[in-house]
N, CA and C of each residue as an Amber inpcrd file, in Angstrom:
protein
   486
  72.4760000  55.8140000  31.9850000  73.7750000  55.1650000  31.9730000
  73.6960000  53.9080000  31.1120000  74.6150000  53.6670000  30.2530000
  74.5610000  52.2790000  29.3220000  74.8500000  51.0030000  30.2690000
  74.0030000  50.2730000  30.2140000  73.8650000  48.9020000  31.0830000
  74.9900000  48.0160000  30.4630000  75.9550000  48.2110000  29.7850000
  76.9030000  47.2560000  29.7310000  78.2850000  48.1530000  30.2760000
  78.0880000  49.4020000  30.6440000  79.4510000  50.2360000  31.3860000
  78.5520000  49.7560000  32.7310000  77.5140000  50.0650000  33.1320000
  77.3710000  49.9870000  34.6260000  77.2570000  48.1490000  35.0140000
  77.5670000  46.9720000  33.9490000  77.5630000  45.7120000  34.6180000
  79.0850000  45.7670000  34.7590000  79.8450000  45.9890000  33.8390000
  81.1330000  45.7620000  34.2120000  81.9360000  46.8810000  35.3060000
  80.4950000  47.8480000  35.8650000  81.3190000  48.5400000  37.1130000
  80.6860000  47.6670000  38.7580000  79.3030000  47.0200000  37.9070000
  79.2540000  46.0840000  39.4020000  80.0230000  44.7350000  39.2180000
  80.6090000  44.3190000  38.5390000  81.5450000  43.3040000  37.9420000
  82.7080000  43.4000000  39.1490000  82.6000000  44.7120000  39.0300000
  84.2230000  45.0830000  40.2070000  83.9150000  44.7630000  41.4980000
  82.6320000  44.3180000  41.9440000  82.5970000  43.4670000  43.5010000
  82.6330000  42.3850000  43.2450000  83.7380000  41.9500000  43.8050000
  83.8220000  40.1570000  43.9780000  82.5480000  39.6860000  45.1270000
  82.0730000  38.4400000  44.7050000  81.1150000  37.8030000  45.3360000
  81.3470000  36.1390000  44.9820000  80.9440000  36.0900000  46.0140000
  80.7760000  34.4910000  45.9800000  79.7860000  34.1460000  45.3690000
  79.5130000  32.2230000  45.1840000  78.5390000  31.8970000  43.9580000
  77.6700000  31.0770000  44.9300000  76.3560000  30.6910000  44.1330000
  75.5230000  30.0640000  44.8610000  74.4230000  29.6150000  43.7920000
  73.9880000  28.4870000  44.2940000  72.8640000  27.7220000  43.1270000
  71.7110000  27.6940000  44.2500000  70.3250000  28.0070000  43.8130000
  69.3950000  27.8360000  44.2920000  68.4770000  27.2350000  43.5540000
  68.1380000  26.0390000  44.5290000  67.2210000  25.1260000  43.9010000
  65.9560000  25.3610000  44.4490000  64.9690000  25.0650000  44.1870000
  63.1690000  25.0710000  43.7140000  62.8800000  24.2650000  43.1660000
  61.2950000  23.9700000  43.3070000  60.5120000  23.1580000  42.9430000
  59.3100000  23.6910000  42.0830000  59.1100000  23.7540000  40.7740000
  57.7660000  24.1810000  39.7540000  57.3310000  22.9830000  39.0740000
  56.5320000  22.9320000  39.3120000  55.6450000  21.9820000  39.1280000
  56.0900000  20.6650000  38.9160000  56.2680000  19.9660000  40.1000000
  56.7290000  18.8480000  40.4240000  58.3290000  18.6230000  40.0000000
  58.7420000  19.8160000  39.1110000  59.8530000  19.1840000  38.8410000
  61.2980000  20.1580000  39.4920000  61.9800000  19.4660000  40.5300000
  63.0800000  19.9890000  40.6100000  64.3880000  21.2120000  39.6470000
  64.4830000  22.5430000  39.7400000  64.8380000  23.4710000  39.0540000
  66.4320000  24.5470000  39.7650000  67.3510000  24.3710000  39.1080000
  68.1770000  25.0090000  39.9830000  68.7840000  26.7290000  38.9080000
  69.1440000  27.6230000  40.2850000  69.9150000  28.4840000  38.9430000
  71.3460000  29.2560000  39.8530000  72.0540000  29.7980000  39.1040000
  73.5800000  30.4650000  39.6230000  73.0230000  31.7900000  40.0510000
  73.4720000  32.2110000  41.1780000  73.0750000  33.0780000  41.7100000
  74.2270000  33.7800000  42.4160000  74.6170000  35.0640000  42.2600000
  75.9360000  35.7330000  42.9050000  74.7920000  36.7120000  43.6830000
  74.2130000  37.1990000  43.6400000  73.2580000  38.6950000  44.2410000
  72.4100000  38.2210000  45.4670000  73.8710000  37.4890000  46.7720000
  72.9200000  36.4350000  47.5850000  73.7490000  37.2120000  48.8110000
  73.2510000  37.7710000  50.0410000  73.2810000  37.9240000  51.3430000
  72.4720000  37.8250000  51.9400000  72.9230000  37.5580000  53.6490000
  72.2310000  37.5550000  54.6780000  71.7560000  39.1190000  54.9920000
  70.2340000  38.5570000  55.7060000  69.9150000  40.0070000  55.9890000
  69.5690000  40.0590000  57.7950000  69.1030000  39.2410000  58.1300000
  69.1510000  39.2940000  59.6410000  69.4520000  37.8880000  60.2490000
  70.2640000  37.8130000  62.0090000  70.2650000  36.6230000  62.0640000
  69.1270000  36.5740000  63.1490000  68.1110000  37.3970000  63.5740000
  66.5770000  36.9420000  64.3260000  65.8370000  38.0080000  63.9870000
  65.0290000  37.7840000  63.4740000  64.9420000  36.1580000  63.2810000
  65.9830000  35.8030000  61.8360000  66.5420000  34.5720000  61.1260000
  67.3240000  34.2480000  60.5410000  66.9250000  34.6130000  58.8720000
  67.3020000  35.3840000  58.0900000  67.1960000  35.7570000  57.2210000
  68.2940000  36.1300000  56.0540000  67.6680000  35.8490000  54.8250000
  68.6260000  35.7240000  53.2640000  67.9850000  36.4380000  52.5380000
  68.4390000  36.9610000  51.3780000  68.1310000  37.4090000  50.2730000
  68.6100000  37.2110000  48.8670000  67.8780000  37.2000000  47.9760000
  69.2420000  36.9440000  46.7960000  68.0440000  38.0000000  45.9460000
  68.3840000  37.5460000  44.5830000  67.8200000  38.5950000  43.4740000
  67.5860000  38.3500000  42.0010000  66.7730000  37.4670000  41.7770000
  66.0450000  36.4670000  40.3150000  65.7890000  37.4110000  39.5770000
  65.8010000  37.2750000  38.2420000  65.6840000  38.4410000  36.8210000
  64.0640000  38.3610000  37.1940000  63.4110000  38.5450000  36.3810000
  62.0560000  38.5840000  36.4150000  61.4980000  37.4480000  35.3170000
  62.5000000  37.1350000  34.6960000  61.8100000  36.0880000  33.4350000
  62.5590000  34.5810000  33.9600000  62.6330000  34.5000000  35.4010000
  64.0610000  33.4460000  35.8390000  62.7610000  32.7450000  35.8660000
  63.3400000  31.0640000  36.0860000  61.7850000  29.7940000  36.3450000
  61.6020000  30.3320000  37.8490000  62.3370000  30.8390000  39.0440000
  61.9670000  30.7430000  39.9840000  60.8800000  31.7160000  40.3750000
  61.3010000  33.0230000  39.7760000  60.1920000  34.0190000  39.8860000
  58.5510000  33.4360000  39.0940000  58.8820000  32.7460000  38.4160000
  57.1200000  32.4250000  37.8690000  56.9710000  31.1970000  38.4440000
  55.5500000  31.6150000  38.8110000  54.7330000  30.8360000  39.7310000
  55.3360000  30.3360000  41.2460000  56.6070000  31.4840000  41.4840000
  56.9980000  31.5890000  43.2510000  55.2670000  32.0450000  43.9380000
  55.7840000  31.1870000  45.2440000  54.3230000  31.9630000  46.0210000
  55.2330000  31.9840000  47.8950000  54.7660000  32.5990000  48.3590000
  54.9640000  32.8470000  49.6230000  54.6660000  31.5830000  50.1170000
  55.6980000  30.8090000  51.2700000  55.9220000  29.6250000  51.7720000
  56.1260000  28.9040000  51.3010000  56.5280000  28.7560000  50.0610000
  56.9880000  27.8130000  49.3690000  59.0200000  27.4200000  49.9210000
  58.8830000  26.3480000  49.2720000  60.6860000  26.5060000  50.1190000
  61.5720000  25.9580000  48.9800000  62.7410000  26.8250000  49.1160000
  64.3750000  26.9440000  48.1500000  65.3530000  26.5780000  49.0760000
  66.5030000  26.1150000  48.5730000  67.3920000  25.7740000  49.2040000
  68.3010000  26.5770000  48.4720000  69.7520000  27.2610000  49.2000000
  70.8430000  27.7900000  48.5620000  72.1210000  27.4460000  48.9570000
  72.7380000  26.8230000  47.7940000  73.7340000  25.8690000  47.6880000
  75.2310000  26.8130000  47.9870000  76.0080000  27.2200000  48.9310000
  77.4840000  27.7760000  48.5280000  78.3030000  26.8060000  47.7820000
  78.9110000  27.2500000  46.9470000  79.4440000  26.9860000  45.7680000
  80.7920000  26.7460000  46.4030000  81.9830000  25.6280000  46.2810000
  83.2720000  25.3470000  46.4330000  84.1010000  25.8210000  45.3030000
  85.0830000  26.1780000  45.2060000  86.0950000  26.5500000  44.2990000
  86.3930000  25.1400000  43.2440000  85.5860000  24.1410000  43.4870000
  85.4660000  22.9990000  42.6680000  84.2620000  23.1820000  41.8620000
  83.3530000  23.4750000  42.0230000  82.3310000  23.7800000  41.5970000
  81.8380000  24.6170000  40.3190000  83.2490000  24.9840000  39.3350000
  82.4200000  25.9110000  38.7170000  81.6270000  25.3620000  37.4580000
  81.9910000  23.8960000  36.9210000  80.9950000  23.6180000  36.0760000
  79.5060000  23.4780000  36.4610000  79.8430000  23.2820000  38.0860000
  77.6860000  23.5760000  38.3380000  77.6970000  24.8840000  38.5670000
  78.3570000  26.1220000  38.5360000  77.9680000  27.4760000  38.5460000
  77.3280000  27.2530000  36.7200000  77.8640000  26.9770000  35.9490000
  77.6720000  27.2770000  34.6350000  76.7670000  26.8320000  34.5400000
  76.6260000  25.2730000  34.8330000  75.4840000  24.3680000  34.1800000
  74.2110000  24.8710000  35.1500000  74.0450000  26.0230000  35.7720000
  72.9280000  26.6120000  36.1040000  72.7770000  27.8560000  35.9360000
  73.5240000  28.4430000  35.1990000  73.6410000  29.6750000  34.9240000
  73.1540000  29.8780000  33.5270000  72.6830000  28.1200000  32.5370000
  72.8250000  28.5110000  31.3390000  73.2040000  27.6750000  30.4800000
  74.1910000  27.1930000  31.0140000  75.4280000  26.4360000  30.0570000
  75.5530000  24.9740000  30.3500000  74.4910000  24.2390000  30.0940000
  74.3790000  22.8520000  30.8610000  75.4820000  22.1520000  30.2790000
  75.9640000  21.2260000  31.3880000  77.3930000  21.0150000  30.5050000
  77.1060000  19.7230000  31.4380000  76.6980000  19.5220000  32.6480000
  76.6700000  17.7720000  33.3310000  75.7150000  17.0540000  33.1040000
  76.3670000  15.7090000  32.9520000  74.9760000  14.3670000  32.4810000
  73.9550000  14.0080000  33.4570000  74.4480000  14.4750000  34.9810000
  73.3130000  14.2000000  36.3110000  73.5370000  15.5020000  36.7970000
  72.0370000  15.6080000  37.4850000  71.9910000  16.4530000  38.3700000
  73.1210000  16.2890000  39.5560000  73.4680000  17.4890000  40.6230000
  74.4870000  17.1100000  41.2420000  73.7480000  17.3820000  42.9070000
  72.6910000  16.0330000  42.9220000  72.2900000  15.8820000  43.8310000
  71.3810000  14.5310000  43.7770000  71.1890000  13.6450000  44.9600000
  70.7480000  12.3370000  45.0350000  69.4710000  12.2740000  43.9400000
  68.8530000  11.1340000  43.2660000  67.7600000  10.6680000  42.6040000
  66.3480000  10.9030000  43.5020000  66.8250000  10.6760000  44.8500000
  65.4990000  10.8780000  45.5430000  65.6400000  11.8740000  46.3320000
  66.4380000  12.7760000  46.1200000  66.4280000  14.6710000  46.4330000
  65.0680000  14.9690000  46.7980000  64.5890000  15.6410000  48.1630000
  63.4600000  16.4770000  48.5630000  63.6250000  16.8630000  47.4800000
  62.4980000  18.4710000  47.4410000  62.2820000  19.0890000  46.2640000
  62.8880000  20.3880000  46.2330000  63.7930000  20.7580000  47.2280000
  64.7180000  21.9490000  46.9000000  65.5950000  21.0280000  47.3770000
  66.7970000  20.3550000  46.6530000  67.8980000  19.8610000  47.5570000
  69.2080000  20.3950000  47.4560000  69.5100000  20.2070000  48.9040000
  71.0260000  20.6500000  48.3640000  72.1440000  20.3940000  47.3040000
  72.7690000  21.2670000  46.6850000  74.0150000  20.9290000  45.6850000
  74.7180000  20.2310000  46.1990000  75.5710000  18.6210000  46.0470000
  76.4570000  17.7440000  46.8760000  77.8100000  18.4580000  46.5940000
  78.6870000  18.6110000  47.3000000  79.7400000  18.8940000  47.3240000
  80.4380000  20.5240000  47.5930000  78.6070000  20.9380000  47.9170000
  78.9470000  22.6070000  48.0350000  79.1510000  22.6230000  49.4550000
  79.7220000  23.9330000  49.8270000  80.7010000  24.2830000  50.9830000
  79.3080000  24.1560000  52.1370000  78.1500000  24.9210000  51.9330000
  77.2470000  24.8310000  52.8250000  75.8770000  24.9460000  51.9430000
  74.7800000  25.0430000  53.2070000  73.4490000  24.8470000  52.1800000
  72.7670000  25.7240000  53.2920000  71.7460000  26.1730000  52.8880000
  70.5160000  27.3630000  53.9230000  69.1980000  27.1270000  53.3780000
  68.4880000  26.0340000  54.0830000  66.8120000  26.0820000  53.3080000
  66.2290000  26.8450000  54.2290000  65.2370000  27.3850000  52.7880000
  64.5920000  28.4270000  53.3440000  63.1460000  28.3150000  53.0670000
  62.3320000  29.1900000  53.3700000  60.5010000  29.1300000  53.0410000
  60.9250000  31.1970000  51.8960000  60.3430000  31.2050000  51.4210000
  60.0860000  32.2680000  50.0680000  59.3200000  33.3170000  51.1660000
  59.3510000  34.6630000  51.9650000  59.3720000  35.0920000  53.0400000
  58.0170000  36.6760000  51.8780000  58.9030000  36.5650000  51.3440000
  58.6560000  37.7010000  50.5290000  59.3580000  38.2050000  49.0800000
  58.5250000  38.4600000  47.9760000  59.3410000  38.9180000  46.1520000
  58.6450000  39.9510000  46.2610000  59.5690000  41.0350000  45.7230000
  59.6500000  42.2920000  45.9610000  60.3260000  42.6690000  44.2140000
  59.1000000  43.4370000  43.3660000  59.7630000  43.8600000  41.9400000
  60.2110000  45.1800000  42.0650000  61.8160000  44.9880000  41.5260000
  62.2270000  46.0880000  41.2330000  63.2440000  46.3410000  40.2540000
  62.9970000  47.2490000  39.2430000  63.3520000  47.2320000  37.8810000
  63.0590000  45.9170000  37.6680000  64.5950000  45.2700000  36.5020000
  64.2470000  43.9940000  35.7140000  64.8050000  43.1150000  36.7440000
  64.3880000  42.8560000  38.1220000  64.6340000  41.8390000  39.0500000
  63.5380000  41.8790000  40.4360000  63.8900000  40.9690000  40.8120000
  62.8940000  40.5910000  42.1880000  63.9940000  40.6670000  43.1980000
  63.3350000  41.2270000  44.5700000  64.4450000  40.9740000  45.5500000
  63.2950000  39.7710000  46.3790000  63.8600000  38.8500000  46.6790000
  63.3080000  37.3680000  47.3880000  63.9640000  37.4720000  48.9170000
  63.3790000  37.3320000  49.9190000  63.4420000  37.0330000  50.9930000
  63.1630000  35.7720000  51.2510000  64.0010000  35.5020000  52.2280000
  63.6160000  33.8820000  52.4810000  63.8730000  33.7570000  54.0160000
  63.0590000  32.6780000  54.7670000  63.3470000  32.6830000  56.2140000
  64.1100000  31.2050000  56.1120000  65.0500000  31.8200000  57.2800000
  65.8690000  30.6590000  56.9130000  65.4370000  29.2040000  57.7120000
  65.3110000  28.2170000  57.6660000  64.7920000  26.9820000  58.4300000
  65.6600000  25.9830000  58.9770000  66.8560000  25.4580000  58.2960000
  67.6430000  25.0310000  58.7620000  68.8560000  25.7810000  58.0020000
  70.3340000  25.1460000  58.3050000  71.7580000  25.3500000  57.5050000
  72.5480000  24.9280000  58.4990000  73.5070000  24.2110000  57.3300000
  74.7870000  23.6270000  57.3700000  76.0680000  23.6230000  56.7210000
  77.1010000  23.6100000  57.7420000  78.3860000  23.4560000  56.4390000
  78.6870000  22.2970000  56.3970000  78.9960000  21.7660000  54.9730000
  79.0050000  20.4490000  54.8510000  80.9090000  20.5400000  54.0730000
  81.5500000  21.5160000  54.1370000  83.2050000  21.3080000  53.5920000
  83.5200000  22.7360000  54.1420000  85.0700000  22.8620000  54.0580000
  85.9080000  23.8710000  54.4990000  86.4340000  23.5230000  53.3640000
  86.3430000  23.9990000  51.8890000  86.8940000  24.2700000  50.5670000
  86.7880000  25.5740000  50.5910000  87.9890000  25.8490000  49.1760000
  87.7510000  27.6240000  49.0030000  86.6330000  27.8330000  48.4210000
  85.9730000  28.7670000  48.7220000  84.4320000  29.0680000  48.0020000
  84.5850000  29.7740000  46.4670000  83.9080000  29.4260000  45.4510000
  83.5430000  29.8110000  44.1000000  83.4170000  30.9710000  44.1710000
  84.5140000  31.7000000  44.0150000  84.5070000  33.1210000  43.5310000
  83.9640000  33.9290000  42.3730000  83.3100000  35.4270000  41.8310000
  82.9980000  34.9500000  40.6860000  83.4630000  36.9900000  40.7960000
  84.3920000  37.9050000  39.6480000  84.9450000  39.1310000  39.6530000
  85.1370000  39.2050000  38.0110000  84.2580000  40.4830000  37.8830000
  85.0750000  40.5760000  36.9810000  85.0270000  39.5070000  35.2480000
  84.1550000  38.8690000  35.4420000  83.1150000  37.8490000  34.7980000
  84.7760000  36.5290000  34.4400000  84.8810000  36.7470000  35.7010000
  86.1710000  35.2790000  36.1780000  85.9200000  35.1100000  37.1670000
  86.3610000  33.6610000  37.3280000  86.4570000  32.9810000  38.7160000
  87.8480000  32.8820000  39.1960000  88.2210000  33.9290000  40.1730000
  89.3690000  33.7900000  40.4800000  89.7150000  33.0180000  41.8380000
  91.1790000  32.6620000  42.1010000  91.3320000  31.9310000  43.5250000
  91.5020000  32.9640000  44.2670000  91.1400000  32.8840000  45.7070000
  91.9830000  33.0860000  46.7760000  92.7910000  32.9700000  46.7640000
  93.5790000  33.8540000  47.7020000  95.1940000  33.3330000  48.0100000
  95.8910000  33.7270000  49.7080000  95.9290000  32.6430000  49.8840000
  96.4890000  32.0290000  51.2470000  97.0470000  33.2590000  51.4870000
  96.5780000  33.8980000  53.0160000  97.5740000  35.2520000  53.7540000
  98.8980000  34.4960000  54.6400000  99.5770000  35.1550000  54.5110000
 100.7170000  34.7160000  55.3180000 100.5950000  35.2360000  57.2070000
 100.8500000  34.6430000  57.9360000 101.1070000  35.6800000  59.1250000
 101.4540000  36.6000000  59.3250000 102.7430000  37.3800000  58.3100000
 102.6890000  38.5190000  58.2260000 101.8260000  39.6730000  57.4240000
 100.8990000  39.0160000  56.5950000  99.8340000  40.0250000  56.1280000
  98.7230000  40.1730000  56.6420000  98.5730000  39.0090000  57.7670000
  97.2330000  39.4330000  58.5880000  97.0790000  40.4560000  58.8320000
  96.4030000  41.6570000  58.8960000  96.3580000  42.5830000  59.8680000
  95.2420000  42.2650000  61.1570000  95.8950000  42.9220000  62.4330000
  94.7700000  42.2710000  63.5630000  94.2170000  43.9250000  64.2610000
């Protein structure tokens, strides 16, 4: 199958965005990450899914610890500026940031310890145990469909279905 018909047929699941930060060699490292679910809550468990040439996959080791940032619907110049496209003059987290820190202003955060990397094809599937998490806003979350970021849109009471 040609890998640019089958990205724009997984294109067609909307997912939310997420930055995960790491630490390689002393120096604080973040990247955009959509290929991120939970996998159990006991014990508490995540997953996401790094290319194989990403900074996080080289020189990851088991117990090491990442943090993963949910992304606010404000947020999309730090989806970019970690995806690639550095576009901000500061990092968007304190000067004296632990060494995975959370993204400031994202909806929630989940640090984790590196559980298990798992190669398959041109990606890793990463397990992570989760250690702490918090929501730190009730913003709309960074959507990403369709290689757009689209909004939500407010249901009315009559479109709920219950």
């Amino acid at each position: 199958m040609d890998k640019q018909e089958l990205r724009h047929i997984f294109g067609k699941f909307a997912t939310g965005v997420t930055v995960v930060t790491f630490n390689r060699g002393g120096q604080t490292l973040g990247m955009t990450v959509n290929s991120f679910t939970s996998v159990s809550l006991e014990p508490p468990m995540v997953l996401f899914c790094p290319a194989l040439t990403c900074r996080f996959a080289q020189g990851a080791e088991l117990g090491s610890s990442f943090t993963i940032s949910i992304l606010s619907s404000e947020q999309k110049d730090v989806c970019l500026h970690f995806a690639g496209r550095p576009n901000l003059e500061t990092t968007p987290w304190p000067e004296d940031a632990e060494e995975s820190p959370a993204v400031e202003g994202s909806n929630a955060y989940i640090k984790c310890v590196l559980e298990a990397l798992h190669e398959h094809g041109d990606h890793y599937v990463a397990v992570g145990r989760v250690i702490s998490a918090q929501i730190t806003s009730d913003k709309e979350p960074l959507m990403f469909y369709a290689g757009t970021y689209p909004q939500l849109q407010k249901q009315t009471d009559e479109s709920v279905v219950s």
